[in-house]
Amino acid sequence: MSTRYPFTAVVGMDDLRLALLLNAVSPAVGGVLVRGEKGTAKSTAVRALAELLPEVAVVAGCRFSCDPASPDPGCPDGPHGNAPGSSRPARMVELPVGASEDRLVGALDIEKALAEGVKAFEPGLLAAAHRGILYVDEVNLLSDHLIDHLLDAAAMGASHVEREGVSVRHAARFLLVGTMNPEEGELRPQLLDRFGLTVEVAASRDPEQRVEVVRRRLAFEDDPAAFAARWADEETALRERIVAARELLSRVTLGDAVLLQIAATCAAFEVDGMRADIVMARTATALAAWAGRTEVTSEDVRQAALLALPHRRRRSPFDAPGLDEDKLDETLERFKGDEPDGDPEPDGPGDGGPGGGGPDGGGIPPQGEGPDGPAPESAEAPESAPAPQSAPQGSGAGERGAVKAGEPFRTKVLSVPGLGEGAAGRRSRARTEHGRTTGSTRPRGALTKLHLAATVRAAAPHQRARGRSGPGLVVRRDDLRQATREGREGNLVLFAVDASGSMAARQRMSAVKGAVLSLLLDAYQRRDKVGLVTFRGRDAEVALPPTSSVDAAAARLEKLPTGGRTPLSAGLLKAHDVLRVERLRDPSRRPLLVVVTDGRATGGGDPVALAARAARLHAAEGTASVVVDCETGPVRLGLAGALARELGGTAVTLDELRADSIAGLVRDVQAAGQTTQTAWRAA
């Protein structure tokens, strides 16, 4: 068994360590979401927490970790009766981003269920995580169907597995901990709200602390066992303090005055629902127990708000999580009642208490007096952030600064024609593991989705030859049929945005940015990857390589300047290069090219002919495309529509893009190559 990095050796990141410890004291807090840049010891700290949790009493031989004091009456391995108990360390189960549904919830042997009537169930990760930690690294990249199962288990404390009338249920109560890099995309709001607390982490910019980070990490890698032994006393003391806080938790009093502060704070910050109030109450109670007190104070409420509310304040995927601390202090002061008697300060190392206390009163373990010297900020050296991309050279005269985007709106659905097999999402039709059943096929591997009618039809003609004598159906492996299903996939939506001087005329760019922002919001909701190519002056640039982070695309769009000529062909060629590379990286994800332009092309010898040639490259490869026509005014040349025909796609105006517009919009991008192309070439 590999040695984990000690929790007490992870230094800095006080909020992260406090949030993890509060969940260790009171799992009812609801877990932790850790947001931060890469290389900041997020995973290291989470994995180290498992070593601090007290042992768990379980029924001997139970695969579902039933508590011998109160076993689950519906346990698939039960009933347990007076089965003997045993103790084992608390588990930390890791859920891989690419895990299958059966790996998460467990699998039923359909063949045995049909032929023998036996409920043969192999538990999944939810069963293994019961009464422990379920850890999801890169939780924001988790597939939708896995997120749905997590939401169900988190809400009900149980997992249900259904396969063609065969049903298994088992308890699944766990501490959910997720880590994510916001640059790679955001979480669905439903899952975001399931995390009790959220923490933002970042690497220190202090050179001395960074040196200590590297020194400790190298020492651990050279001899993990010796490094862990040097921190054994601190780990033991912290473990004992967690046990003491757990025992004290039931005696902590949550007064009416404190409850009023919690309710007033949640109301002041306009959080949705009542979960925030409950999480704040549990967090404040855990803070008091961690500090060795039996009454909750206003400072506990303040600390609980800073941990429980920031991620619940977001109103759109483009809003950064955060909390106005001045407003928080004002609300707490306004509804402040009588403080409970006693020392409000937590017991820390200076008071002789176990574990340690931080300067903020949170009782965080000491990090500056460990066996390896001064405290680093994290246990892994962070990687440097990518340098911002430079503006294109030769932008030309008349360049203007960035204009603010207009108000976003709900757009009509743009989708790729045909039937894909890409990553699960909500945009285009695709063959998926989930969705409506459209047919059946012979299973290539393990049977996961049984098509019952097709299986019966395959087995029925052979019943006499197989010697059937009873009412049951004699089913063989060759009779089983896998259901084929149709659902929705996520696509790669690549925006090619014209930022030339013609687009800046008559303040059109604000409306154009608002439209692109609306399409980005739609891409977020439909689980797409997005990319951004811009063109102006003499060249085009990749403002944002394809990513799952639509808020990163929105940030680049907001800062986009305008001006200069219109190198339309350069923009289309740059988009072609991006799509060619992405086809090699992810061939199953189908692209949708969205060109935002008025259709004009300037610069070079014959810019219109060059743009037409570049557009036909996309059409030849079958790239689905749509042109958002930004031309305005009483006289319109129709150049964007002609460009759409060259691309083999369709054109829509800004007004037609709105979901509530009267003008109709073809939902699937259809090939439009039969129409004449001479008008645009002659323009």
PDB file of N, CA and C in Angstrom, residues 134-208:
ATOM      1  N   LEU A 134     -16.289   9.851  -1.132  1.00  0.00           N
ATOM      2  CA  LEU A 134     -16.302   9.671  -2.580  1.00  0.00           C
ATOM      3  C   LEU A 134     -15.620  10.884  -3.193  1.00  0.00           C
ATOM      4  N   TYR A 135     -14.480  10.640  -3.813  1.00  0.00           N
ATOM      5  CA  TYR A 135     -13.650  11.735  -4.339  1.00  0.00           C
ATOM      6  C   TYR A 135     -13.691  11.730  -5.858  1.00  0.00           C
ATOM      7  N   VAL A 136     -14.006  12.884  -6.440  1.00  0.00           N
ATOM      8  CA  VAL A 136     -14.061  13.026  -7.889  1.00  0.00           C
ATOM      9  C   VAL A 136     -13.083  14.121  -8.295  1.00  0.00           C
ATOM     10  N   ASP A 137     -11.972  13.720  -8.893  1.00  0.00           N
ATOM     11  CA  ASP A 137     -11.026  14.695  -9.442  1.00  0.00           C
ATOM     12  C   ASP A 137     -11.544  15.152 -10.795  1.00  0.00           C
ATOM     13  N   GLU A 138     -11.380  16.467 -11.091  1.00  0.00           N
ATOM     14  CA  GLU A 138     -11.930  17.048 -12.320  1.00  0.00           C
ATOM     15  C   GLU A 138     -13.438  16.784 -12.402  1.00  0.00           C
ATOM     16  N   VAL A 139     -14.133  17.080 -11.323  1.00  0.00           N
ATOM     17  CA  VAL A 139     -15.564  16.777 -11.245  1.00  0.00           C
ATOM     18  C   VAL A 139     -16.363  17.533 -12.296  1.00  0.00           C
ATOM     19  N   ASN A 140     -15.859  18.676 -12.759  1.00  0.00           N
ATOM     20  CA  ASN A 140     -16.569  19.445 -13.772  1.00  0.00           C
ATOM     21  C   ASN A 140     -16.562  18.766 -15.141  1.00  0.00           C
ATOM     22  N   LEU A 141     -15.715  17.747 -15.327  1.00  0.00           N
ATOM     23  CA  LEU A 141     -15.663  17.024 -16.598  1.00  0.00           C
ATOM     24  C   LEU A 141     -16.455  15.728 -16.553  1.00  0.00           C
ATOM     25  N   LEU A 142     -17.144  15.470 -15.449  1.00  0.00           N
ATOM     26  CA  LEU A 142     -17.895  14.228 -15.291  1.00  0.00           C
ATOM     27  C   LEU A 142     -19.096  14.215 -16.245  1.00  0.00           C
ATOM     28  N   SER A 143     -19.380  13.051 -16.809  1.00  0.00           N
ATOM     29  CA  SER A 143     -20.488  12.920 -17.765  1.00  0.00           C
ATOM     30  C   SER A 143     -21.828  13.154 -17.076  1.00  0.00           C
ATOM     31  N   ASP A 144     -22.784  13.628 -17.866  1.00  0.00           N
ATOM     32  CA  ASP A 144     -24.102  13.960 -17.321  1.00  0.00           C
ATOM     33  C   ASP A 144     -24.783  12.770 -16.663  1.00  0.00           C
ATOM     34  N   HIS A 145     -24.698  11.570 -17.291  1.00  0.00           N
ATOM     35  CA  HIS A 145     -25.422  10.439 -16.723  1.00  0.00           C
ATOM     36  C   HIS A 145     -24.834  10.005 -15.388  1.00  0.00           C
ATOM     37  N   LEU A 146     -23.524  10.207 -15.178  1.00  0.00           N
ATOM     38  CA  LEU A 146     -22.923   9.908 -13.876  1.00  0.00           C
ATOM     39  C   LEU A 146     -23.336  10.960 -12.844  1.00  0.00           C
ATOM     40  N   ILE A 147     -23.410  12.200 -13.281  1.00  0.00           N
ATOM     41  CA  ILE A 147     -23.854  13.272 -12.381  1.00  0.00           C
ATOM     42  C   ILE A 147     -25.280  13.013 -11.907  1.00  0.00           C
ATOM     43  N   ASP A 148     -26.136  12.522 -12.798  1.00  0.00           N
ATOM     44  CA  ASP A 148     -27.515  12.229 -12.404  1.00  0.00           C
ATOM     45  C   ASP A 148     -27.555  11.192 -11.285  1.00  0.00           C
ATOM     46  N   HIS A 149     -26.741  10.155 -11.391  1.00  0.00           N
ATOM     47  CA  HIS A 149     -26.714   9.135 -10.338  1.00  0.00           C
ATOM     48  C   HIS A 149     -26.160   9.704  -9.031  1.00  0.00           C
ATOM     49  N   LEU A 150     -25.146  10.557  -9.122  1.00  0.00           N
ATOM     50  CA  LEU A 150     -24.606  11.185  -7.917  1.00  0.00           C
ATOM     51  C   LEU A 150     -25.659  12.043  -7.233  1.00  0.00           C
ATOM     52  N   LEU A 151     -26.418  12.808  -8.027  1.00  0.00           N
ATOM     53  CA  LEU A 151     -27.465  13.655  -7.465  1.00  0.00           C
ATOM     54  C   LEU A 151     -28.517  12.819  -6.748  1.00  0.00           C
ATOM     55  N   ASP A 152     -28.920  11.719  -7.374  1.00  0.00           N
ATOM     56  CA  ASP A 152     -29.927  10.856  -6.752  1.00  0.00           C
ATOM     57  C   ASP A 152     -29.413  10.272  -5.439  1.00  0.00           C
ATOM     58  N   ALA A 153     -28.181   9.751  -5.448  1.00  0.00           N
ATOM     59  CA  ALA A 153     -27.630   9.139  -4.237  1.00  0.00           C
ATOM     60  C   ALA A 153     -27.437  10.171  -3.138  1.00  0.00           C
ATOM     61  N   ALA A 154     -26.955  11.382  -3.515  1.00  0.00           N
ATOM     62  CA  ALA A 154     -26.739  12.425  -2.511  1.00  0.00           C
ATOM     63  C   ALA A 154     -28.054  12.878  -1.894  1.00  0.00           C
ATOM     64  N   ALA A 155     -29.122  12.895  -2.698  1.00  0.00           N
ATOM     65  CA  ALA A 155     -30.409  13.363  -2.189  1.00  0.00           C
ATOM     66  C   ALA A 155     -31.093  12.323  -1.311  1.00  0.00           C
ATOM     67  N   MET A 156     -31.002  11.038  -1.673  1.00  0.00           N
ATOM     68  CA  MET A 156     -31.755   9.993  -0.982  1.00  0.00           C
ATOM     69  C   MET A 156     -30.909   9.164  -0.035  1.00  0.00           C
ATOM     70  N   GLY A 157     -29.579   9.281  -0.113  1.00  0.00           N
ATOM     71  CA  GLY A 157     -28.729   8.451   0.725  1.00  0.00           C
ATOM     72  C   GLY A 157     -28.774   6.993   0.343  1.00  0.00           C
ATOM     73  N   ALA A 158     -29.180   6.701  -0.888  1.00  0.00           N
ATOM     74  CA  ALA A 158     -29.290   5.319  -1.358  1.00  0.00           C
ATOM     75  C   ALA A 158     -29.106   5.293  -2.859  1.00  0.00           C
ATOM     76  N   SER A 159     -28.738   4.125  -3.370  1.00  0.00           N
ATOM     77  CA  SER A 159     -28.569   3.921  -4.806  1.00  0.00           C
ATOM     78  C   SER A 159     -29.546   2.850  -5.266  1.00  0.00           C
ATOM     79  N   HIS A 160     -30.224   3.123  -6.386  1.00  0.00           N
ATOM     80  CA  HIS A 160     -31.165   2.174  -6.966  1.00  0.00           C
ATOM     81  C   HIS A 160     -30.641   1.727  -8.326  1.00  0.00           C
ATOM     82  N   VAL A 161     -30.623   0.428  -8.547  1.00  0.00           N
ATOM     83  CA  VAL A 161     -30.205  -0.134  -9.826  1.00  0.00           C
ATOM     84  C   VAL A 161     -31.384  -0.887 -10.412  1.00  0.00           C
ATOM     85  N   GLU A 162     -31.804  -0.467 -11.607  1.00  0.00           N
ATOM     86  CA  GLU A 162     -32.955  -1.080 -12.259  1.00  0.00           C
ATOM     87  C   GLU A 162     -32.518  -1.656 -13.599  1.00  0.00           C
ATOM     88  N   ARG A 163     -32.860  -2.924 -13.829  1.00  0.00           N
ATOM     89  CA  ARG A 163     -32.577  -3.559 -15.112  1.00  0.00           C
ATOM     90  C   ARG A 163     -33.763  -4.443 -15.495  1.00  0.00           C
ATOM     91  N   GLU A 164     -34.631  -3.929 -16.385  1.00  0.00           N
ATOM     92  CA  GLU A 164     -35.731  -4.718 -16.928  1.00  0.00           C
ATOM     93  C   GLU A 164     -36.528  -5.440 -15.836  1.00  0.00           C
ATOM     94  N   GLY A 165     -36.993  -4.708 -14.867  1.00  0.00           N
ATOM     95  CA  GLY A 165     -37.831  -5.283 -13.824  1.00  0.00           C
ATOM     96  C   GLY A 165     -37.084  -5.869 -12.650  1.00  0.00           C
ATOM     97  N   VAL A 166     -35.764  -6.002 -12.758  1.00  0.00           N
ATOM     98  CA  VAL A 166     -34.959  -6.491 -11.642  1.00  0.00           C
ATOM     99  C   VAL A 166     -34.404  -5.270 -10.911  1.00  0.00           C
ATOM    100  N   SER A 167     -34.656  -5.166  -9.614  1.00  0.00           N
ATOM    101  CA  SER A 167     -34.321  -3.962  -8.858  1.00  0.00           C
ATOM    102  C   SER A 167     -33.477  -4.301  -7.636  1.00  0.00           C
ATOM    103  N   VAL A 168     -32.438  -3.481  -7.407  1.00  0.00           N
ATOM    104  CA  VAL A 168     -31.600  -3.602  -6.220  1.00  0.00           C
ATOM    105  C   VAL A 168     -31.437  -2.216  -5.613  1.00  0.00           C
ATOM    106  N   ARG A 169     -31.569  -2.141  -4.294  1.00  0.00           N
ATOM    107  CA  ARG A 169     -31.360  -0.881  -3.574  1.00  0.00           C
ATOM    108  C   ARG A 169     -30.398  -1.111  -2.427  1.00  0.00           C
ATOM    109  N   HIS A 170     -29.491  -0.154  -2.216  1.00  0.00           N
ATOM    110  CA  HIS A 170     -28.596  -0.235  -1.060  1.00  0.00           C
ATOM    111  C   HIS A 170     -28.278   1.170  -0.578  1.00  0.00           C
ATOM    112  N   ALA A 171     -27.889   1.289   0.678  1.00  0.00           N
ATOM    113  CA  ALA A 171     -27.546   2.591   1.255  1.00  0.00           C
ATOM    114  C   ALA A 171     -26.274   3.140   0.610  1.00  0.00           C
ATOM    115  N   ALA A 172     -26.239   4.459   0.429  1.00  0.00           N
ATOM    116  CA  ALA A 172     -25.062   5.111  -0.155  1.00  0.00           C
ATOM    117  C   ALA A 172     -24.965   6.522   0.411  1.00  0.00           C
ATOM    118  N   ARG A 173     -24.468   6.607   1.634  1.00  0.00           N
ATOM    119  CA  ARG A 173     -24.253   7.905   2.275  1.00  0.00           C
ATOM    120  C   ARG A 173     -22.754   8.121   2.377  1.00  0.00           C
ATOM    121  N   PHE A 174     -22.281   9.184   1.775  1.00  0.00           N
ATOM    122  CA  PHE A 174     -20.842   9.401   1.682  1.00  0.00           C
ATOM    123  C   PHE A 174     -20.537  10.889   1.734  1.00  0.00           C
ATOM    124  N   LEU A 175     -19.293  11.187   2.016  1.00  0.00           N
ATOM    125  CA  LEU A 175     -18.797  12.557   1.987  1.00  0.00           C
ATOM    126  C   LEU A 175     -18.303  12.827   0.571  1.00  0.00           C
ATOM    127  N   LEU A 176     -18.980  13.721  -0.153  1.00  0.00           N
ATOM    128  CA  LEU A 176     -18.643  14.018  -1.540  1.00  0.00           C
ATOM    129  C   LEU A 176     -17.609  15.142  -1.589  1.00  0.00           C
ATOM    130  N   VAL A 177     -16.449  14.850  -2.160  1.00  0.00           N
ATOM    131  CA  VAL A 177     -15.380  15.832  -2.310  1.00  0.00           C
ATOM    132  C   VAL A 177     -14.983  15.878  -3.780  1.00  0.00           C
ATOM    133  N   GLY A 178     -14.998  17.056  -4.359  1.00  0.00           N
ATOM    134  CA  GLY A 178     -14.615  17.220  -5.757  1.00  0.00           C
ATOM    135  C   GLY A 178     -13.572  18.301  -5.916  1.00  0.00           C
ATOM    136  N   THR A 179     -12.700  18.122  -6.882  1.00  0.00           N
ATOM    137  CA  THR A 179     -11.728  19.152  -7.228  1.00  0.00           C
ATOM    138  C   THR A 179     -11.903  19.498  -8.695  1.00  0.00           C
ATOM    139  N   MET A 180     -11.596  20.728  -9.035  1.00  0.00           N
ATOM    140  CA  MET A 180     -11.763  21.168 -10.420  1.00  0.00           C
ATOM    141  C   MET A 180     -10.897  22.382 -10.707  1.00  0.00           C
ATOM    142  N   ASN A 181     -10.541  22.519 -11.976  1.00  0.00           N
ATOM    143  CA  ASN A 181      -9.867  23.711 -12.481  1.00  0.00           C
ATOM    144  C   ASN A 181     -10.900  24.504 -13.277  1.00  0.00           C
ATOM    145  N   PRO A 182     -11.298  25.702 -12.812  1.00  0.00           N
ATOM    146  CA  PRO A 182     -12.365  26.445 -13.499  1.00  0.00           C
ATOM    147  C   PRO A 182     -12.056  26.742 -14.957  1.00  0.00           C
ATOM    148  N   GLU A 183     -10.780  26.734 -15.342  1.00  0.00           N
ATOM    149  CA  GLU A 183     -10.438  26.992 -16.738  1.00  0.00           C
ATOM    150  C   GLU A 183     -10.993  25.924 -17.663  1.00  0.00           C
ATOM    151  N   GLU A 184     -11.299  24.743 -17.122  1.00  0.00           N
ATOM    152  CA  GLU A 184     -11.762  23.630 -17.944  1.00  0.00           C
ATOM    153  C   GLU A 184     -13.278  23.518 -17.990  1.00  0.00           C
ATOM    154  N   GLY A 185     -13.981  24.489 -17.425  1.00  0.00           N
ATOM    155  CA  GLY A 185     -15.437  24.449 -17.465  1.00  0.00           C
ATOM    156  C   GLY A 185     -16.038  24.426 -16.074  1.00  0.00           C
ATOM    157  N   GLU A 186     -17.318  24.796 -16.017  1.00  0.00           N
ATOM    158  CA  GLU A 186     -18.020  24.883 -14.743  1.00  0.00           C
ATOM    159  C   GLU A 186     -18.934  23.675 -14.524  1.00  0.00           C
ATOM    160  N   LEU A 187     -19.434  23.583 -13.308  1.00  0.00           N
ATOM    161  CA  LEU A 187     -20.326  22.494 -12.916  1.00  0.00           C
ATOM    162  C   LEU A 187     -21.778  22.830 -13.236  1.00  0.00           C
ATOM    163  N   ARG A 188     -22.584  21.788 -13.441  1.00  0.00           N
ATOM    164  CA  ARG A 188     -24.019  21.977 -13.517  1.00  0.00           C
ATOM    165  C   ARG A 188     -24.521  22.570 -12.202  1.00  0.00           C
ATOM    166  N   PRO A 189     -25.472  23.513 -12.246  1.00  0.00           N
ATOM    167  CA  PRO A 189     -25.963  24.135 -11.002  1.00  0.00           C
ATOM    168  C   PRO A 189     -26.506  23.125  -9.999  1.00  0.00           C
ATOM    169  N   GLN A 190     -27.166  22.048 -10.490  1.00  0.00           N
ATOM    170  CA  GLN A 190     -27.736  21.067  -9.564  1.00  0.00           C
ATOM    171  C   GLN A 190     -26.655  20.382  -8.743  1.00  0.00           C
ATOM    172  N   LEU A 191     -25.539  20.010  -9.392  1.00  0.00           N
ATOM    173  CA  LEU A 191     -24.460  19.346  -8.668  1.00  0.00           C
ATOM    174  C   LEU A 191     -23.697  20.342  -7.810  1.00  0.00           C
ATOM    175  N   LEU A 192     -23.541  21.562  -8.299  1.00  0.00           N
ATOM    176  CA  LEU A 192     -22.839  22.590  -7.536  1.00  0.00           C
ATOM    177  C   LEU A 192     -23.506  22.809  -6.183  1.00  0.00           C
ATOM    178  N   ASP A 193     -24.827  22.817  -6.175  1.00  0.00           N
ATOM    179  CA  ASP A 193     -25.560  23.062  -4.936  1.00  0.00           C
ATOM    180  C   ASP A 193     -25.461  21.889  -3.966  1.00  0.00           C
ATOM    181  N   ARG A 194     -25.112  20.692  -4.454  1.00  0.00           N
ATOM    182  CA  ARG A 194     -25.004  19.519  -3.584  1.00  0.00           C
ATOM    183  C   ARG A 194     -23.745  19.548  -2.726  1.00  0.00           C
ATOM    184  N   PHE A 195     -22.749  20.321  -3.118  1.00  0.00           N
ATOM    185  CA  PHE A 195     -21.558  20.459  -2.292  1.00  0.00           C
ATOM    186  C   PHE A 195     -21.856  21.441  -1.167  1.00  0.00           C
ATOM    187  N   GLY A 196     -21.643  20.983   0.064  1.00  0.00           N
ATOM    188  CA  GLY A 196     -21.931  21.854   1.199  1.00  0.00           C
ATOM    189  C   GLY A 196     -21.070  23.100   1.194  1.00  0.00           C
ATOM    190  N   LEU A 197     -19.768  22.932   1.018  1.00  0.00           N
ATOM    191  CA  LEU A 197     -18.823  24.039   1.097  1.00  0.00           C
ATOM    192  C   LEU A 197     -18.024  24.133  -0.194  1.00  0.00           C
ATOM    193  N   THR A 198     -17.511  25.303  -0.470  1.00  0.00           N
ATOM    194  CA  THR A 198     -16.612  25.485  -1.603  1.00  0.00           C
ATOM    195  C   THR A 198     -15.414  26.315  -1.168  1.00  0.00           C
ATOM    196  N   VAL A 199     -14.266  26.020  -1.775  1.00  0.00           N
ATOM    197  CA  VAL A 199     -13.020  26.691  -1.413  1.00  0.00           C
ATOM    198  C   VAL A 199     -12.258  27.030  -2.687  1.00  0.00           C
ATOM    199  N   GLU A 200     -11.731  28.232  -2.760  1.00  0.00           N
ATOM    200  CA  GLU A 200     -10.847  28.638  -3.854  1.00  0.00           C
ATOM    201  C   GLU A 200      -9.407  28.532  -3.361  1.00  0.00           C
ATOM    202  N   VAL A 201      -8.555  27.867  -4.140  1.00  0.00           N
ATOM    203  CA  VAL A 201      -7.155  27.730  -3.758  1.00  0.00           C
ATOM    204  C   VAL A 201      -6.268  28.283  -4.862  1.00  0.00           C
ATOM    205  N   ALA A 202      -5.129  28.810  -4.460  1.00  0.00           N
ATOM    206  CA  ALA A 202      -4.140  29.333  -5.399  1.00  0.00           C
ATOM    207  C   ALA A 202      -2.766  29.185  -4.773  1.00  0.00           C
ATOM    208  N   ALA A 203      -1.780  29.034  -5.615  1.00  0.00           N
ATOM    209  CA  ALA A 203      -0.415  28.878  -5.126  1.00  0.00           C
ATOM    210  C   ALA A 203       0.118  30.206  -4.603  1.00  0.00           C
ATOM    211  N   SER A 204       0.978  30.125  -3.632  1.00  0.00           N
ATOM    212  CA  SER A 204       1.596  31.324  -3.063  1.00  0.00           C
ATOM    213  C   SER A 204       2.538  31.964  -4.076  1.00  0.00           C
ATOM    214  N   ARG A 205       2.646  33.270  -4.017  1.00  0.00           N
ATOM    215  CA  ARG A 205       3.611  33.996  -4.843  1.00  0.00           C
ATOM    216  C   ARG A 205       4.842  34.392  -4.025  1.00  0.00           C
ATOM    217  N   ASP A 206       4.910  33.905  -2.783  1.00  0.00           N
ATOM    218  CA  ASP A 206       6.058  34.168  -1.914  1.00  0.00           C
ATOM    219  C   ASP A 206       7.171  33.180  -2.261  1.00  0.00           C
ATOM    220  N   PRO A 207       8.341  33.650  -2.730  1.00  0.00           N
ATOM    221  CA  PRO A 207       9.416  32.727  -3.127  1.00  0.00           C
ATOM    222  C   PRO A 207       9.846  31.786  -2.009  1.00  0.00           C
ATOM    223  N   GLU A 208       9.903  32.266  -0.758  1.00  0.00           N
ATOM    224  CA  GLU A 208      10.352  31.408   0.337  1.00  0.00           C
ATOM    225  C   GLU A 208       9.368  30.253   0.574  1.00  0.00           C
TER     226      GLU A 208
END
